[in-house]
GROMACS .gro file of C-alpha atoms in nm:
model
  275
    1VAL     CA    1   8.706   7.457   7.194
    2GLU     CA    2   8.479   7.636   6.948
    3SER     CA    3   8.767   7.715   6.710
    4GLY     CA    4   8.827   7.346   6.646
    5ILE     CA    5   9.200   7.415   6.637
    6ASP     CA    6   9.437   7.202   6.842
    7ILE     CA    7   9.602   7.477   7.049
    8PRO     CA    8   9.788   7.376   7.368
    9LEU     CA    9   9.698   7.598   7.664
   10VAL     CA   10   9.951   7.707   7.926
   11HIS     CA   11   9.801   7.851   8.245
   12LEU     CA   12  10.004   8.047   8.500
   13GLY     CA   13   9.866   7.934   8.834
   14THR     CA   14   9.993   7.938   9.190
   15MET     CA   15  10.141   7.714   9.458
   16GLY     CA   16   9.864   7.848   9.682
   17VAL     CA   17   9.620   7.588   9.547
   18TYR     CA   18   9.797   7.327   9.761
   19GLY     CA   19   9.776   7.526  10.083
   20TYR     CA   20  10.071   7.530  10.320
   21GLY     CA   21  10.171   7.245  10.548
   22ASN     CA   22   9.879   7.023  10.448
   23SER     CA   23  10.053   6.745  10.256
   24GLY     CA   24  10.250   6.594  10.542
   25GLY     CA   25  10.563   6.588  10.328
   26GLU     CA   26  10.688   6.693   9.987
   27ILE     CA   27  10.417   6.842   9.767
   28PRO     CA   28  10.402   6.642   9.442
   29GLU     CA   29  10.337   6.795   9.103
   30GLY     CA   30   9.960   6.811   9.088
   31TYR     CA   31   9.861   6.452   9.159
   32ILE     CA   32   9.891   6.207   9.447
   33ASP     CA   33   9.859   5.831   9.466
   34VAL     CA   34   9.603   5.715   9.721
   35VAL     CA   35   9.451   5.391   9.844
   36LEU     CA   36   9.072   5.404   9.856
   37PRO     CA   37   8.850   5.185  10.076
   38GLY     CA   38   8.876   4.824   9.970
   39GLY     CA   39   9.242   4.861   9.882
   40ARG     CA   40   9.176   5.033   9.549
   41GLU     CA   41   9.476   5.230   9.425
   42LYS     CA   42   9.411   5.551   9.234
   43ARG     CA   43   9.589   5.869   9.126
   44ILE     CA   44   9.386   6.179   9.209
   45LEU     CA   45   9.424   6.555   9.184
   46HIS     CA   46   9.597   6.691   9.494
   47PRO     CA   47   9.327   6.819   9.736
   48ALA     CA   48   9.277   7.194   9.723
   49TYR     CA   49   9.344   7.404  10.034
   50PRO     CA   50   9.309   7.766   9.918
   51GLY     CA   51   9.403   8.030  10.172
   52SER     CA   52   9.247   8.330  10.000
   53VAL     CA   53   8.982   8.423   9.744
   54TYR     CA   54   9.259   8.459   9.485
   55HIS     CA   55   9.382   8.105   9.549
   56THR     CA   56   9.024   7.981   9.540
   57THR     CA   57   8.981   8.115   9.186
   58LYS     CA   58   9.295   7.925   9.084
   59CYS     CA   59   9.145   7.606   9.230
   60LEU     CA   60   8.832   7.664   9.022
   61ASP     CA   61   9.056   7.707   8.714
   62ALA     CA   62   9.218   7.372   8.791
   63LEU     CA   63   8.879   7.195   8.803
   64MET     CA   64   8.770   7.356   8.476
   65PHE     CA   65   9.088   7.230   8.310
   66GLN     CA   66   9.017   6.877   8.433
   67PHE     CA   67   8.670   6.896   8.279
   68TYR     CA   68   8.777   7.031   7.939
   69VAL     CA   69   9.065   6.785   7.907
   70GLN     CA   70   8.826   6.499   7.978
   71ASN     CA   71   8.536   6.634   7.774
   72ASP     CA   72   8.709   6.797   7.477
   73GLN     CA   73   9.059   6.645   7.486
   74LEU     CA   74   9.224   6.985   7.521
   75ARG     CA   75   9.597   6.989   7.588
   76VAL     CA   76   9.651   7.188   7.906
   77THR     CA   77   9.959   7.267   8.113
   78ASP     CA   78   9.897   7.424   8.456
   79LEU     CA   79  10.198   7.593   8.616
   80HIS     CA   80  10.183   7.618   8.994
   81GLN     CA   81  10.413   7.914   9.050
   82GLY     CA   82  10.583   8.030   9.367
   83ILE     CA   83  10.640   8.389   9.476
   84VAL     CA   84  10.830   8.582   9.209
   85TRP     CA   85  11.127   8.800   9.301
   86GLY     CA   86  11.363   9.009   9.093
   87THR     CA   87  11.304   9.279   8.835
   88ASN     CA   88  11.472   9.189   8.507
   89THR     CA   89  11.516   8.907   8.260
   90GLU     CA   90  11.800   8.896   8.009
   91GLN     CA   91  11.573   9.065   7.758
   92THR     CA   92  11.431   9.344   7.977
   93SER     CA   93  11.776   9.437   8.109
   94ARG     CA   94  11.875   9.554   7.760
   95ASP     CA   95  11.682   9.879   7.793
   96GLU     CA   96  11.561  10.061   8.104
   97ARG     CA   97  11.224  10.125   7.939
   98LEU     CA   98  11.155   9.751   7.952
   99VAL     CA   99  11.196   9.723   8.330
  100ASN     CA  100  10.924   9.514   8.491
  101ARG     CA  101  10.665   9.642   8.736
  102PHE     CA  102  10.777   9.653   9.097
  103ASP     CA  103  10.500   9.586   9.348
  104TYR     CA  104  10.611   9.692   9.696
  105ASP     CA  105  10.280   9.766   9.872
  106GLY     CA  106  10.146   9.574  10.169
  107ASP     CA  107   9.867   9.407   9.973
  108TYR     CA  108  10.010   9.305   9.636
  109GLY     CA  109  10.384   9.343   9.683
  110THR     CA  110  10.573   9.013   9.663
  111VAL     CA  111  10.757   8.955   9.987
  112LEU     CA  112  11.122   8.979   9.883
  113ASN     CA  113  11.075   9.280   9.655
  114ARG     CA  114  10.866   9.442   9.929
  115PHE     CA  115  11.146   9.400  10.184
  116LEU     CA  116  11.406   9.537   9.941
  117MET     CA  117  11.200   9.851   9.877
  118GLN     CA  118  11.148   9.904  10.248
  119GLY     CA  119  11.521   9.858  10.303
  120ALA     CA  120  11.598  10.119  10.038
  121LEU     CA  121  11.366  10.365  10.215
  122GLY     CA  122  11.488  10.288  10.567
  123ILE     CA  123  11.151  10.147  10.674
  124PRO     CA  124  11.192   9.865  10.929
  125LEU     CA  125  11.098   9.551  10.737
  126THR     CA  126  10.733   9.455  10.798
  127VAL     CA  127  10.732   9.085  10.887
  128TYR     CA  128  10.379   8.948  10.925
  129GLY     CA  129  10.319   8.752  11.245
  130THR     CA  130  10.619   8.544  11.348
  131GLY     CA  131  10.761   8.534  10.995
  132GLY     CA  132  10.755   8.155  11.018
  133GLN     CA  133  10.552   8.117  10.700
  134THR     CA  134  10.755   7.912  10.452
  135ARG     CA  135  10.696   8.000  10.090
  136ALA     CA  136  10.815   7.886   9.747
  137LEU     CA  137  11.021   8.135   9.547
  138ILE     CA  138  11.132   8.180   9.187
  139HIS     CA  139  11.327   8.454   9.007
  140VAL     CA  140  11.145   8.637   8.728
  141SER     CA  141  11.403   8.509   8.474
  142ASP     CA  142  11.313   8.152   8.567
  143THR     CA  143  10.944   8.236   8.537
  144ALA     CA  144  11.002   8.336   8.174
  145ARG     CA  145  11.218   8.028   8.115
  146CYS     CA  146  10.956   7.794   8.264
  147ILE     CA  147  10.679   7.936   8.046
  148GLU     CA  148  10.904   7.886   7.743
  149LEU     CA  149  10.971   7.524   7.842
  150ALA     CA  150  10.600   7.460   7.900
  151VAL     CA  151  10.503   7.607   7.562
  152ASN     CA  152  10.768   7.399   7.384
  153ASN     CA  153  10.673   7.076   7.564
  154PRO     CA  154  10.292   7.046   7.560
  155PRO     CA  155  10.118   6.726   7.668
  156LYS     CA  156  10.001   6.483   7.402
  157SER     CA  157   9.636   6.476   7.302
  158GLY     CA  158   9.438   6.260   7.544
  159SER     CA  159   9.687   6.313   7.828
  160PRO     CA  160   9.575   6.439   8.170
  161VAL     CA  161   9.633   6.803   8.260
  162GLU     CA  162  10.010   6.845   8.285
  163ILE     CA  163  10.089   7.009   8.619
  164LEU     CA  164  10.434   7.146   8.698
  165ASN     CA  165  10.551   7.317   9.016
  166GLN     CA  166  10.719   7.635   8.896
  167VAL     CA  167  10.949   7.697   9.192
  168ALA     CA  168  11.322   7.719   9.258
  169GLU     CA  169  11.342   7.688   9.637
  170THR     CA  170  11.156   7.751   9.962
  171ALA     CA  171  11.241   7.991  10.245
  172ARG     CA  172  11.088   8.127  10.563
  173VAL     CA  173  10.970   8.488  10.554
  174ARG     CA  174  11.177   8.593  10.856
  175ASP     CA  175  11.488   8.443  10.696
  176LEU     CA  176  11.424   8.651  10.385
  177ALA     CA  177  11.382   8.958  10.605
  178GLU     CA  178  11.711   8.888  10.783
  179LEU     CA  179  11.886   8.846  10.447
  180VAL     CA  180  11.763   9.189  10.334
  181SER     CA  181  11.840   9.340  10.675
  182GLU     CA  182  12.202   9.229  10.645
  183LYS     CA  183  12.226   9.379  10.297
  184THR     CA  184  12.057   9.713  10.375
  185GLY     CA  185  12.123   9.764  10.746
  186THR     CA  186  11.749   9.800  10.805
  187PRO     CA  187  11.602   9.637  11.118
  188LEU     CA  188  11.299   9.409  11.129
  189GLN     CA  189  10.959   9.483  11.283
  190TYR     CA  190  10.701   9.215  11.352
  191VAL     CA  191  10.348   9.335  11.274
  192THR     CA  192  10.003   9.178  11.307
  193ASN     CA  193   9.942   8.938  11.022
  194PRO     CA  194   9.648   9.059  10.807
  195ARG     CA  195   9.609   8.707  10.670
  196LYS     CA  196   9.446   8.402  10.824
  197GLU     CA  197   9.725   8.147  10.804
  198ALA     CA  198   9.942   7.928  11.023
  199ALA     CA  199  10.207   8.120  11.214
  200GLU     CA  200  10.466   7.856  11.119
  201ASN     CA  201  10.454   7.596  10.844
  202PRO     CA  202  10.686   7.350  10.672
  203LEU     CA  203  10.698   7.343  10.292
  204GLU     CA  204  10.873   7.093  10.068
  205VAL     CA  205  10.800   7.108   9.697
  206SER     CA  206  10.891   6.880   9.408
  207ASN     CA  207  11.009   7.060   9.093
  208GLN     CA  208  11.161   6.763   8.910
  209LYS     CA  209  10.958   6.803   8.590
  210PHE     CA  210  11.111   7.141   8.503
  211LYS     CA  211  11.457   7.021   8.599
  212LEU     CA  212  11.417   6.726   8.362
  213LEU     CA  213  11.323   6.975   8.090
  214GLY     CA  214  11.653   7.157   8.148
  215LEU     CA  215  11.577   7.424   8.409
  216ASP     CA  216  11.876   7.517   8.626
  217PRO     CA  217  11.700   7.747   8.874
  218ILE     CA  218  11.844   8.065   9.019
  219LEU     CA  219  11.888   8.037   9.396
  220LEU     CA  220  11.916   8.316   9.649
  221ASP     CA  221  12.234   8.201   9.819
  222SER     CA  222  12.428   8.175   9.492
  223ASN     CA  223  12.309   8.491   9.320
  224GLU     CA  224  12.404   8.784   9.538
  225GLY     CA  225  12.438   8.997   9.225
  226LEU     CA  226  12.070   8.960   9.137
  227LEU     CA  227  11.969   9.066   9.487
  228GLU     CA  228  12.193   9.369   9.446
  229GLU     CA  229  12.023   9.447   9.115
  230VAL     CA  230  11.681   9.454   9.279
  231LYS     CA  231  11.816   9.671   9.560
  232SER     CA  232  11.968   9.917   9.313
  233ILE     CA  233  11.637   9.952   9.127
  234ALA     CA  234  11.455  10.007   9.456
  235ASP     CA  235  11.713  10.273   9.546
  236LYS     CA  236  11.682  10.441   9.207
  237TYR     CA  237  11.304  10.475   9.212
  238LYS     CA  238  11.241  10.515   9.584
  239ASP     CA  239  11.125  10.875   9.531
  240ARG     CA  240  10.817  10.730   9.362
  241CYS     CA  241  10.717  10.527   9.667
  242ASP     CA  242  10.378  10.600   9.818
  243VAL     CA  243  10.446  10.555  10.187
  244ASN     CA  244  10.074  10.511  10.254
  245ALA     CA  245  10.083  10.187  10.054
  246VAL     CA  246  10.345  10.022  10.276
  247VAL     CA  247  10.094   9.902  10.538
  248SER     CA  248   9.845   9.635  10.429
  249LYS     CA  249   9.488   9.762  10.401
  250SER     CA  250   9.324   9.426  10.330
  251TYR     CA  251   9.236   9.169  10.594
  252TRP     CA  252   9.133   8.809  10.539
  253ASN     CA  253   8.843   8.829  10.785
  254ARG     CA  254   8.694   9.036  11.067
  255ASP     CA  255   8.914   8.874  11.332
  256ARG     CA  256   9.229   8.972  11.144
  257ALA     CA  257   9.099   9.327  11.098
  258ALA     CA  258   9.021   9.351  11.471
  259ALA     CA  259   9.366   9.219  11.564
  260ALA     CA  260   9.529   9.473  11.335
  261GLY     CA  261   9.319   9.749  11.486
  262GLU     CA  262   9.439   9.660  11.834
  263ASN     CA  263   9.803   9.652  11.723
  264SER     CA  264   9.797   9.891  11.431
  265LYS     CA  265  10.121  10.082  11.483
  266VAL     CA  266  10.374  10.023  11.205
  267ASP     CA  267  10.707  10.203  11.215
  268LEU     CA  268  10.761  10.386  10.886
  269GLY     CA  269  11.097  10.521  10.995
  270SER     CA  270  11.187  10.870  10.879
  271LEU     CA  271  10.905  10.859  10.625
  272ALA     CA  272  10.635  10.857  10.891
  273LYS     CA  273  10.586  11.232  10.859
  274GLN     CA  274  10.494  11.188  10.491
  275GLY     CA  275  10.190  10.976  10.579
   0.00000   0.00000   0.00000
């Protein structure tokens, strides 16, 4: 704002601002049409249902963007991204030194990468709760492609915040675990969920805006080779794994911590002796 230069802003946000299972149907891209008392029709920002402090900060970002677009006519694109999986884009695969970070721990590890690392190490896959949580997913290559599309297609001056759902598909956590189990031969284990969230939830997400911009998203069931790539990287670097990081150490509240304390045993397979 202070620079006085018209610079479009692209923000990498999260699907978590919508919450899970709260829309009663397909989650639209940022805004919903409602009928207010007296029959007044209006388009409003989708209500926020953050499930963690992290998601709450993203909701605060979204409100700040609404203010600055209205007050200073900034051009803002907010990308509501799903859970990222995969390790390489076309560019990073050219040289091993460019390989992306691989978070596998119980607190920050993204769910599919986390399962693949556990499979490579022979650790029974740690499924939180029933595994019925449905989440949005996107491959890291599509993440890079979506950011490129957003940068190249900014909103016009005076337009509302442009909100796009940066997702390829949705899947249940236990289905992801079973997919990895079939690939690695590693069994599943159901552990106490450290998070306060619904045991089961539906999730339908609109991603039409990116598709209209030309995105042809990578899907799990049609890209077995990319799953194999992630597995091979997990296999290659498994000696670097800190087994003590496998089990989540963060709990959403005291009740979740107490529940985990009562059912704290997690099978680390043959690596248990290293802990």
